[in-house]
GROMACS .gro file of C-alpha atoms in nm:
model
  117
    1UNK     CA    1  -5.430  -4.253  -1.176
    2UNK     CA    2  -5.279  -3.984  -1.402
    3UNK     CA    3  -5.603  -3.788  -1.392
    4UNK     CA    4  -5.611  -3.772  -1.010
    5UNK     CA    5  -5.249  -3.649  -0.981
    6UNK     CA    6  -5.322  -3.375  -1.232
    7UNK     CA    7  -5.630  -3.256  -1.040
    8UNK     CA    8  -5.444  -3.263  -0.708
    9UNK     CA    9  -5.165  -3.055  -0.863
   10UNK     CA   10  -5.410  -2.792  -0.992
   11UNK     CA   11  -5.593  -2.785  -0.662
   12UNK     CA   12  -5.265  -2.733  -0.471
   13UNK     CA   13  -5.160  -2.457  -0.713
   14UNK     CA   14  -5.499  -2.284  -0.673
   15UNK     CA   15  -5.482  -2.300  -0.292
   16UNK     CA   16  -5.130  -2.151  -0.294
   17UNK     CA   17  -5.246  -1.862  -0.514
   18UNK     CA   18  -5.545  -1.797  -0.284
   19UNK     CA   19  -5.323  -1.806   0.027
   20UNK     CA   20  -5.075  -1.561  -0.130
   21UNK     CA   21  -5.358  -1.326  -0.227
   22UNK     CA   22  -5.508  -1.335   0.125
   23UNK     CA   23  -5.166  -1.273   0.279
   24UNK     CA   24  -5.089  -0.976   0.053
   25UNK     CA   25  -5.429  -0.812   0.108
   26UNK     CA   26  -5.429  -0.859   0.486
   27UNK     CA   27  -5.482  -0.538   0.690
   28UNK     CA   28  -5.176  -0.625   0.903
   29UNK     CA   29  -4.936  -0.544   0.620
   30UNK     CA   30  -4.960  -0.169   0.680
   31UNK     CA   31  -4.670  -0.008   0.863
   32UNK     CA   32  -4.704   0.264   1.130
   33UNK     CA   33  -4.652   0.617   1.007
   34UNK     CA   34  -4.427   0.747   1.286
   35UNK     CA   35  -4.174   0.612   1.534
   36UNK     CA   36  -4.401   0.714   1.824
   37UNK     CA   37  -4.683   0.503   1.681
   38UNK     CA   38  -4.455   0.201   1.639
   39UNK     CA   39  -4.360   0.203   2.009
   40UNK     CA   40  -4.722   0.144   2.110
   41UNK     CA   41  -4.831  -0.052   1.803
   42UNK     CA   42  -4.885  -0.373   2.002
   43UNK     CA   43  -5.008  -0.206   2.320
   44UNK     CA   44  -5.386  -0.182   2.351
   45UNK     CA   45  -5.410   0.032   2.665
   46UNK     CA   46  -5.312   0.390   2.722
   47UNK     CA   47  -4.933   0.435   2.740
   48UNK     CA   48  -4.979   0.674   3.036
   49UNK     CA   49  -5.053   0.386   3.277
   50UNK     CA   50  -4.678   0.335   3.323
   51UNK     CA   51  -4.343   0.481   3.223
   52UNK     CA   52  -4.121   0.299   2.976
   53UNK     CA   53  -3.746   0.267   3.018
   54UNK     CA   54  -3.483   0.064   2.837
   55UNK     CA   55  -3.269  -0.177   3.036
   56UNK     CA   56  -2.978  -0.399   2.931
   57UNK     CA   57  -3.007  -0.740   3.095
   58UNK     CA   58  -2.703  -0.880   3.273
   59UNK     CA   59  -2.631  -1.239   3.371
   60UNK     CA   60  -2.858  -1.343   3.659
   61UNK     CA   61  -3.115  -1.065   3.609
   62UNK     CA   62  -3.478  -1.167   3.649
   63UNK     CA   63  -3.752  -0.969   3.478
   64UNK     CA   64  -3.992  -0.933   3.772
   65UNK     CA   65  -3.711  -0.848   4.016
   66UNK     CA   66  -3.581  -0.570   3.793
   67UNK     CA   67  -3.927  -0.420   3.736
   68UNK     CA   68  -4.003  -0.438   4.109
   69UNK     CA   69  -3.675  -0.259   4.192
   70UNK     CA   70  -3.757   0.017   3.943
   71UNK     CA   71  -4.117   0.063   4.065
   72UNK     CA   72  -4.208   0.244   4.386
   73UNK     CA   73  -4.479  -0.001   4.485
   74UNK     CA   74  -4.468  -0.383   4.499
   75UNK     CA   75  -4.609  -0.563   4.197
   76UNK     CA   76  -4.961  -0.688   4.261
   77UNK     CA   77  -5.066  -0.823   3.921
   78UNK     CA   78  -4.786  -1.030   3.771
   79UNK     CA   79  -4.998  -1.129   3.470
   80UNK     CA   80  -5.044  -0.760   3.384
   81UNK     CA   81  -4.669  -0.696   3.421
   82UNK     CA   82  -4.590  -0.983   3.181
   83UNK     CA   83  -4.858  -0.862   2.939
   84UNK     CA   84  -4.719  -0.506   2.947
   85UNK     CA   85  -4.364  -0.634   2.892
   86UNK     CA   86  -4.477  -0.850   2.600
   87UNK     CA   87  -4.666  -0.558   2.445
   88UNK     CA   88  -4.352  -0.343   2.461
   89UNK     CA   89  -4.127  -0.626   2.332
   90UNK     CA   90  -4.347  -0.833   2.098
   91UNK     CA   91  -4.062  -1.049   1.967
   92UNK     CA   92  -3.908  -1.124   2.308
   93UNK     CA   93  -3.960  -1.451   2.492
   94UNK     CA   94  -4.049  -1.358   2.850
   95UNK     CA   95  -3.900  -1.681   2.983
   96UNK     CA   96  -3.568  -1.663   2.795
   97UNK     CA   97  -3.432  -1.308   2.796
   98UNK     CA   98  -3.094  -1.269   2.626
   99UNK     CA   99  -2.795  -1.151   2.828
  100UNK     CA  100  -2.664  -0.816   2.699
  101UNK     CA  101  -2.982  -0.735   2.504
  102UNK     CA  102  -3.174  -0.413   2.572
  103UNK     CA  103  -3.547  -0.448   2.644
  104UNK     CA  104  -3.820  -0.193   2.716
  105UNK     CA  105  -3.953  -0.227   3.071
  106UNK     CA  106  -4.275  -0.089   3.223
  107UNK     CA  107  -4.225   0.113   3.542
  108UNK     CA  108  -4.544   0.157   3.746
  109UNK     CA  109  -4.470   0.477   3.937
  110UNK     CA  110  -4.357   0.832   3.878
  111UNK     CA  111  -4.063   0.816   4.122
  112UNK     CA  112  -3.704   0.897   4.034
  113UNK     CA  113  -3.554   0.594   3.857
  114UNK     CA  114  -3.209   0.479   3.972
  115UNK     CA  115  -3.052   0.270   3.695
  116UNK     CA  116  -2.739   0.178   3.898
  117UNK     CA  117  -2.880  -0.153   4.019
   0.00000   0.00000   0.00000
């Protein structure tokens, strides 16, 4: 019984060392070189497909309603809107946005933006 516990301990220690090594040598540990790069770090498409604005959420605000008010045309692809929002705010939960917090929002037109909603 003593022999098995000893082997399990060494095996666990070895797996922890391997996991730490893999984590430290992962290509995702590099940081972007400029602030401009960090804005689009998680966005795979061209940033020219929409404008980006910051918006502070108030009580009762709904993400799709705000984006639709800011855009000139009605939203046709809600999945794309949610994907774009998530790419601009990778740590945000789309379904539980915090009141008073500022988020980056995609705006899908080049019209004048009126922020006095």
